[in-house]
Structure formats: C-alpha cells, structure tokens
Amino acid sequence: MMAKQKTERPPTIETVNIGAAAVDIGSREHVAAVNPDVTDAPVRAFGTFTHDLHDLAYWFKSHGVTSVAMESTGVYWIPAHEILEQHGFEVILVNARYAKNVPGRKTDVSDASWLRQLHSYGLLRRSFRPSAQIATLRAYLRQRERLVEYAAAHIH
C-alpha cells in the first residue's frame, strides 16, 4: 500500500508595487506596459522624440503609474529617464542582463510586460545612477577629455 503524498501549493508571489510600469527602450521606439487590470490595452509603443516621451508620461499618469522600470540599453534610456523623473515618477534603471536571468520568462510575452510584472513583484534590482550634480560633472569631464584628444591630434 502506497502512502498518500501531500501536495502543497507552490507559494504565490504578491504584488508589492501596484503602480508599476515598465518601458522597453529602443532606438526607434519605446514600448511601455502598465497594469493590465486598469486598461484593455496595457502595452503601447511610443516614439523617441521629446513630445513622444511627454505623451508616455501622460499615459502613465492616466493609468495610475507611480514607478517605472526601464532596461539600460546604450544611451537611448537617458532622455526617457529624465523626462519621466521630471513628471514625478520613481524611475529605476535595470541592467538588461539581470531582468533576463529571472526564471519564468516566456517568449510570447513582450519585454515591457515582463519587466512590468517583475517590477510589480519587487524583483528588479536598481542600477547605480549618480546624482544630477555628479552626472553633470562627468559630462564636463568627458567633453574636456574629447577636446584634449582633438587638440593632441591637431598637434601631431
């Protein structure tokens, strides 16, 4: 006679960030996702121009978003990050490698929806982002370095 095995339900993951949204950053368009419980169309594409980024922020506000996660891809994330912060959102920058390594990723789910889901569960780790003053200083130092390199090239 076999012993009856007790089957336990797997633990459920609780949503810790109800106002979570995510943006999959691209060079030609940004794909944004909000909570599917608040709208029939939770995923939408936006352009990369400044007015498009403001439209993205207004769309987020209209859907009750408070926090936005975005993957750090090249330099395309910088304008989106700055504009979303100006609109009062908490914006976290996520290394794409960390988001891809979380188990359970489905190929038929868009990256933006997957990022939003991970962000709503609190499973994403924020990348380091220096303060505004340090970022400005770093930009000046990079520009100075380029100018010195150009001057050296002209001397040679």
PDB file of C-alpha atoms in Angstrom:
ATOM      1  CA  MET A   1       0.000   0.000   0.000  1.00  0.00           C
ATOM      2  CA  MET A   2       1.399   3.364  -1.042  1.00  0.00           C
ATOM      3  CA  ALA A   3       1.491   6.296   1.293  1.00  0.00           C
ATOM      4  CA  LYS A   4      -0.613   9.213   0.189  1.00  0.00           C
ATOM      5  CA  GLN A   5       1.589  12.129  -0.736  1.00  0.00           C
ATOM      6  CA  LYS A   6       0.636  15.540   0.464  1.00  0.00           C
ATOM      7  CA  THR A   7       0.576  18.031  -2.371  1.00  0.00           C
ATOM      8  CA  GLU A   8       1.345  21.593  -1.436  1.00  0.00           C
ATOM      9  CA  ARG A   9       0.534  24.598  -3.493  1.00  0.00           C
ATOM     10  CA  PRO A  10       3.534  26.495  -4.709  1.00  0.00           C
ATOM     11  CA  PRO A  11       3.992  29.811  -2.962  1.00  0.00           C
ATOM     12  CA  THR A  12       2.369  32.748  -4.709  1.00  0.00           C
ATOM     13  CA  ILE A  13       4.215  35.951  -5.402  1.00  0.00           C
ATOM     14  CA  GLU A  14       2.486  39.004  -4.043  1.00  0.00           C
ATOM     15  CA  THR A  15       2.357  42.313  -5.823  1.00  0.00           C
ATOM     16  CA  VAL A  16       4.303  44.867  -3.820  1.00  0.00           C
ATOM     17  CA  ASN A  17       4.213  47.724  -6.317  1.00  0.00           C
ATOM     18  CA  ILE A  18       0.681  48.255  -7.616  1.00  0.00           C
ATOM     19  CA  GLY A  19       1.573  51.370  -9.619  1.00  0.00           C
ATOM     20  CA  ALA A  20       4.384  49.633 -11.506  1.00  0.00           C
ATOM     21  CA  ALA A  21       5.020  50.195 -15.187  1.00  0.00           C
ATOM     22  CA  ALA A  22       7.918  49.399 -17.491  1.00  0.00           C
ATOM     23  CA  VAL A  23       9.492  50.656 -20.681  1.00  0.00           C
ATOM     24  CA  ASP A  24      11.460  48.560 -23.135  1.00  0.00           C
ATOM     25  CA  ILE A  25      13.849  51.129 -24.579  1.00  0.00           C
ATOM     26  CA  GLY A  26      14.680  51.016 -28.266  1.00  0.00           C
ATOM     27  CA  SER A  27      16.434  53.298 -30.728  1.00  0.00           C
ATOM     28  CA  ARG A  28      13.321  53.883 -32.885  1.00  0.00           C
ATOM     29  CA  GLU A  29      10.503  53.326 -30.385  1.00  0.00           C
ATOM     30  CA  HIS A  30       9.886  52.651 -26.724  1.00  0.00           C
ATOM     31  CA  VAL A  31       7.329  50.001 -25.750  1.00  0.00           C
ATOM     32  CA  ALA A  32       5.570  50.737 -22.473  1.00  0.00           C
ATOM     33  CA  ALA A  33       3.434  48.471 -20.300  1.00  0.00           C
ATOM     34  CA  VAL A  34       1.033  49.246 -17.454  1.00  0.00           C
ATOM     35  CA  ASN A  35      -1.055  47.044 -15.177  1.00  0.00           C
ATOM     36  CA  PRO A  36      -3.440  45.011 -17.379  1.00  0.00           C
ATOM     37  CA  ASP A  37      -6.127  45.304 -14.685  1.00  0.00           C
ATOM     38  CA  VAL A  38      -6.568  49.038 -15.368  1.00  0.00           C
ATOM     39  CA  THR A  39      -6.908  49.064 -19.163  1.00  0.00           C
ATOM     40  CA  ASP A  40      -7.842  46.919 -22.145  1.00  0.00           C
ATOM     41  CA  ALA A  41      -4.618  47.882 -23.947  1.00  0.00           C
ATOM     42  CA  PRO A  42      -1.830  47.614 -21.354  1.00  0.00           C
ATOM     43  CA  VAL A  43       1.047  47.723 -23.880  1.00  0.00           C
ATOM     44  CA  ARG A  44       1.656  50.681 -26.154  1.00  0.00           C
ATOM     45  CA  ALA A  45       4.507  51.898 -28.370  1.00  0.00           C
ATOM     46  CA  PHE A  46       5.796  55.472 -28.292  1.00  0.00           C
ATOM     47  CA  GLY A  47       8.273  57.343 -30.438  1.00  0.00           C
ATOM     48  CA  THR A  48      11.610  58.594 -29.176  1.00  0.00           C
ATOM     49  CA  PHE A  49      11.179  62.337 -29.674  1.00  0.00           C
ATOM     50  CA  THR A  50      10.666  64.664 -26.716  1.00  0.00           C
ATOM     51  CA  HIS A  51       6.949  65.151 -27.343  1.00  0.00           C
ATOM     52  CA  ASP A  52       6.537  61.354 -27.535  1.00  0.00           C
ATOM     53  CA  LEU A  53       8.228  60.968 -24.139  1.00  0.00           C
ATOM     54  CA  HIS A  54       5.870  63.547 -22.636  1.00  0.00           C
ATOM     55  CA  ASP A  55       2.941  61.619 -24.153  1.00  0.00           C
ATOM     56  CA  LEU A  56       4.354  58.487 -22.490  1.00  0.00           C
ATOM     57  CA  ALA A  57       4.422  60.277 -19.126  1.00  0.00           C
ATOM     58  CA  TYR A  58       0.808  61.479 -19.540  1.00  0.00           C
ATOM     59  CA  TRP A  59      -0.279  57.952 -20.500  1.00  0.00           C
ATOM     60  CA  PHE A  60       1.397  56.582 -17.376  1.00  0.00           C
ATOM     61  CA  LYS A  61      -0.293  59.208 -15.189  1.00  0.00           C
ATOM     62  CA  SER A  62      -3.696  58.415 -16.693  1.00  0.00           C
ATOM     63  CA  HIS A  63      -3.233  54.771 -15.654  1.00  0.00           C
ATOM     64  CA  GLY A  64      -2.157  55.415 -12.050  1.00  0.00           C
ATOM     65  CA  VAL A  65       1.525  54.631 -12.519  1.00  0.00           C
ATOM     66  CA  THR A  66       3.876  55.698  -9.730  1.00  0.00           C
ATOM     67  CA  SER A  67       7.059  53.786 -10.536  1.00  0.00           C
ATOM     68  CA  VAL A  68       8.685  52.906 -13.854  1.00  0.00           C
ATOM     69  CA  ALA A  69      11.367  50.318 -14.605  1.00  0.00           C
ATOM     70  CA  MET A  70      13.432  50.517 -17.760  1.00  0.00           C
ATOM     71  CA  GLU A  71      16.260  48.467 -19.169  1.00  0.00           C
ATOM     72  CA  SER A  72      19.562  50.242 -19.670  1.00  0.00           C
ATOM     73  CA  THR A  73      20.333  49.852 -23.336  1.00  0.00           C
ATOM     74  CA  GLY A  74      23.010  52.105 -24.830  1.00  0.00           C
ATOM     75  CA  VAL A  75      22.227  55.785 -24.279  1.00  0.00           C
ATOM     76  CA  TYR A  76      18.636  55.739 -25.527  1.00  0.00           C
ATOM     77  CA  TRP A  77      17.243  55.485 -21.990  1.00  0.00           C
ATOM     78  CA  ILE A  78      18.667  58.833 -20.804  1.00  0.00           C
ATOM     79  CA  PRO A  79      16.020  61.233 -22.252  1.00  0.00           C
ATOM     80  CA  ALA A  80      13.173  58.929 -21.193  1.00  0.00           C
ATOM     81  CA  HIS A  81      14.607  58.647 -17.682  1.00  0.00           C
ATOM     82  CA  GLU A  82      14.978  62.408 -17.311  1.00  0.00           C
ATOM     83  CA  ILE A  83      11.518  63.273 -18.636  1.00  0.00           C
ATOM     84  CA  LEU A  84       9.771  60.623 -16.528  1.00  0.00           C
ATOM     85  CA  GLU A  85      11.591  61.901 -13.429  1.00  0.00           C
ATOM     86  CA  GLN A  86      10.510  65.467 -14.284  1.00  0.00           C
ATOM     87  CA  HIS A  87       6.913  64.224 -14.308  1.00  0.00           C
ATOM     88  CA  GLY A  88       7.333  62.880 -10.767  1.00  0.00           C
ATOM     89  CA  PHE A  89       7.731  59.157 -11.392  1.00  0.00           C
ATOM     90  CA  GLU A  90      10.151  56.999  -9.469  1.00  0.00           C
ATOM     91  CA  VAL A  91      12.311  55.640 -12.285  1.00  0.00           C
ATOM     92  CA  ILE A  92      14.591  52.678 -11.784  1.00  0.00           C
ATOM     93  CA  LEU A  93      17.193  51.707 -14.287  1.00  0.00           C
ATOM     94  CA  VAL A  94      17.637  47.954 -14.664  1.00  0.00           C
ATOM     95  CA  ASN A  95      20.524  46.097 -16.224  1.00  0.00           C
ATOM     96  CA  ALA A  96      19.030  44.010 -19.035  1.00  0.00           C
ATOM     97  CA  ARG A  97      21.187  41.032 -18.017  1.00  0.00           C
ATOM     98  CA  TYR A  98      19.528  40.842 -14.582  1.00  0.00           C
ATOM     99  CA  ALA A  99      15.994  41.019 -15.975  1.00  0.00           C
ATOM    100  CA  LYS A 100      16.710  38.252 -18.492  1.00  0.00           C
ATOM    101  CA  ASN A 101      18.087  35.941 -15.788  1.00  0.00           C
ATOM    102  CA  VAL A 102      14.909  35.887 -13.692  1.00  0.00           C
ATOM    103  CA  PRO A 103      13.278  32.471 -14.181  1.00  0.00           C
ATOM    104  CA  GLY A 104       9.884  32.149 -15.824  1.00  0.00           C
ATOM    105  CA  ARG A 105      10.435  34.329 -18.864  1.00  0.00           C
ATOM    106  CA  LYS A 106       8.050  33.467 -21.677  1.00  0.00           C
ATOM    107  CA  THR A 107       8.924  34.082 -25.300  1.00  0.00           C
ATOM    108  CA  ASP A 108       5.408  35.195 -26.257  1.00  0.00           C
ATOM    109  CA  VAL A 109       5.320  37.941 -23.640  1.00  0.00           C
ATOM    110  CA  SER A 110       6.727  41.298 -24.660  1.00  0.00           C
ATOM    111  CA  ASP A 111       9.773  42.569 -22.799  1.00  0.00           C
ATOM    112  CA  ALA A 112       7.840  45.563 -21.465  1.00  0.00           C
ATOM    113  CA  SER A 113       5.088  43.376 -19.972  1.00  0.00           C
ATOM    114  CA  TRP A 114       7.644  41.039 -18.437  1.00  0.00           C
ATOM    115  CA  LEU A 115       9.598  43.935 -16.949  1.00  0.00           C
ATOM    116  CA  ARG A 116       6.387  45.452 -15.545  1.00  0.00           C
ATOM    117  CA  GLN A 117       5.440  42.159 -13.951  1.00  0.00           C
ATOM    118  CA  LEU A 118       8.869  41.722 -12.357  1.00  0.00           C
ATOM    119  CA  HIS A 119       8.790  45.339 -11.159  1.00  0.00           C
ATOM    120  CA  SER A 120       5.335  44.901  -9.637  1.00  0.00           C
ATOM    121  CA  TYR A 121       6.665  41.940  -7.626  1.00  0.00           C
ATOM    122  CA  GLY A 122       9.727  43.900  -6.500  1.00  0.00           C
ATOM    123  CA  LEU A 123      12.132  41.505  -8.217  1.00  0.00           C
ATOM    124  CA  LEU A 124      14.232  44.048 -10.101  1.00  0.00           C
ATOM    125  CA  ARG A 125      17.482  45.482  -8.794  1.00  0.00           C
ATOM    126  CA  ARG A 126      18.182  49.140  -9.419  1.00  0.00           C
ATOM    127  CA  SER A 127      21.387  50.041 -11.253  1.00  0.00           C
ATOM    128  CA  PHE A 128      23.621  52.764  -9.889  1.00  0.00           C
ATOM    129  CA  ARG A 129      22.708  56.222 -11.136  1.00  0.00           C
ATOM    130  CA  PRO A 130      24.817  59.150  -9.892  1.00  0.00           C
ATOM    131  CA  SER A 131      23.192  62.311  -8.579  1.00  0.00           C
ATOM    132  CA  ALA A 132      22.428  65.118 -11.042  1.00  0.00           C
ATOM    133  CA  GLN A 133      25.467  67.128  -9.953  1.00  0.00           C
ATOM    134  CA  ILE A 134      27.834  64.183 -10.414  1.00  0.00           C
ATOM    135  CA  ALA A 135      26.284  63.335 -13.792  1.00  0.00           C
ATOM    136  CA  THR A 136      26.846  66.941 -14.929  1.00  0.00           C
ATOM    137  CA  LEU A 137      30.434  66.858 -13.708  1.00  0.00           C
ATOM    138  CA  ARG A 138      31.047  63.570 -15.533  1.00  0.00           C
ATOM    139  CA  ALA A 139      29.640  65.070 -18.756  1.00  0.00           C
ATOM    140  CA  TYR A 140      32.026  68.038 -18.449  1.00  0.00           C
ATOM    141  CA  LEU A 141      34.972  65.739 -17.801  1.00  0.00           C
ATOM    142  CA  ARG A 142      34.114  63.585 -20.834  1.00  0.00           C
ATOM    143  CA  GLN A 143      33.814  66.692 -23.015  1.00  0.00           C
ATOM    144  CA  ARG A 144      37.159  68.005 -21.721  1.00  0.00           C
ATOM    145  CA  GLU A 145      38.791  64.641 -22.443  1.00  0.00           C
ATOM    146  CA  ARG A 146      37.488  64.723 -26.028  1.00  0.00           C
ATOM    147  CA  LEU A 147      38.739  68.266 -26.563  1.00  0.00           C
ATOM    148  CA  VAL A 148      42.197  67.361 -25.246  1.00  0.00           C
ATOM    149  CA  GLU A 149      42.300  64.344 -27.589  1.00  0.00           C
ATOM    150  CA  TYR A 150      41.278  66.516 -30.559  1.00  0.00           C
ATOM    151  CA  ALA A 151      43.937  69.104 -29.661  1.00  0.00           C
ATOM    152  CA  ALA A 152      46.595  66.382 -29.415  1.00  0.00           C
ATOM    153  CA  ALA A 153      45.587  65.032 -32.816  1.00  0.00           C
ATOM    154  CA  HIS A 154      45.948  68.506 -34.365  1.00  0.00           C
ATOM    155  CA  ILE A 155      49.388  68.949 -32.800  1.00  0.00           C
ATOM    156  CA  HIS A 156      50.604  65.660 -34.301  1.00  0.00           C
TER     157      HIS A 156
END
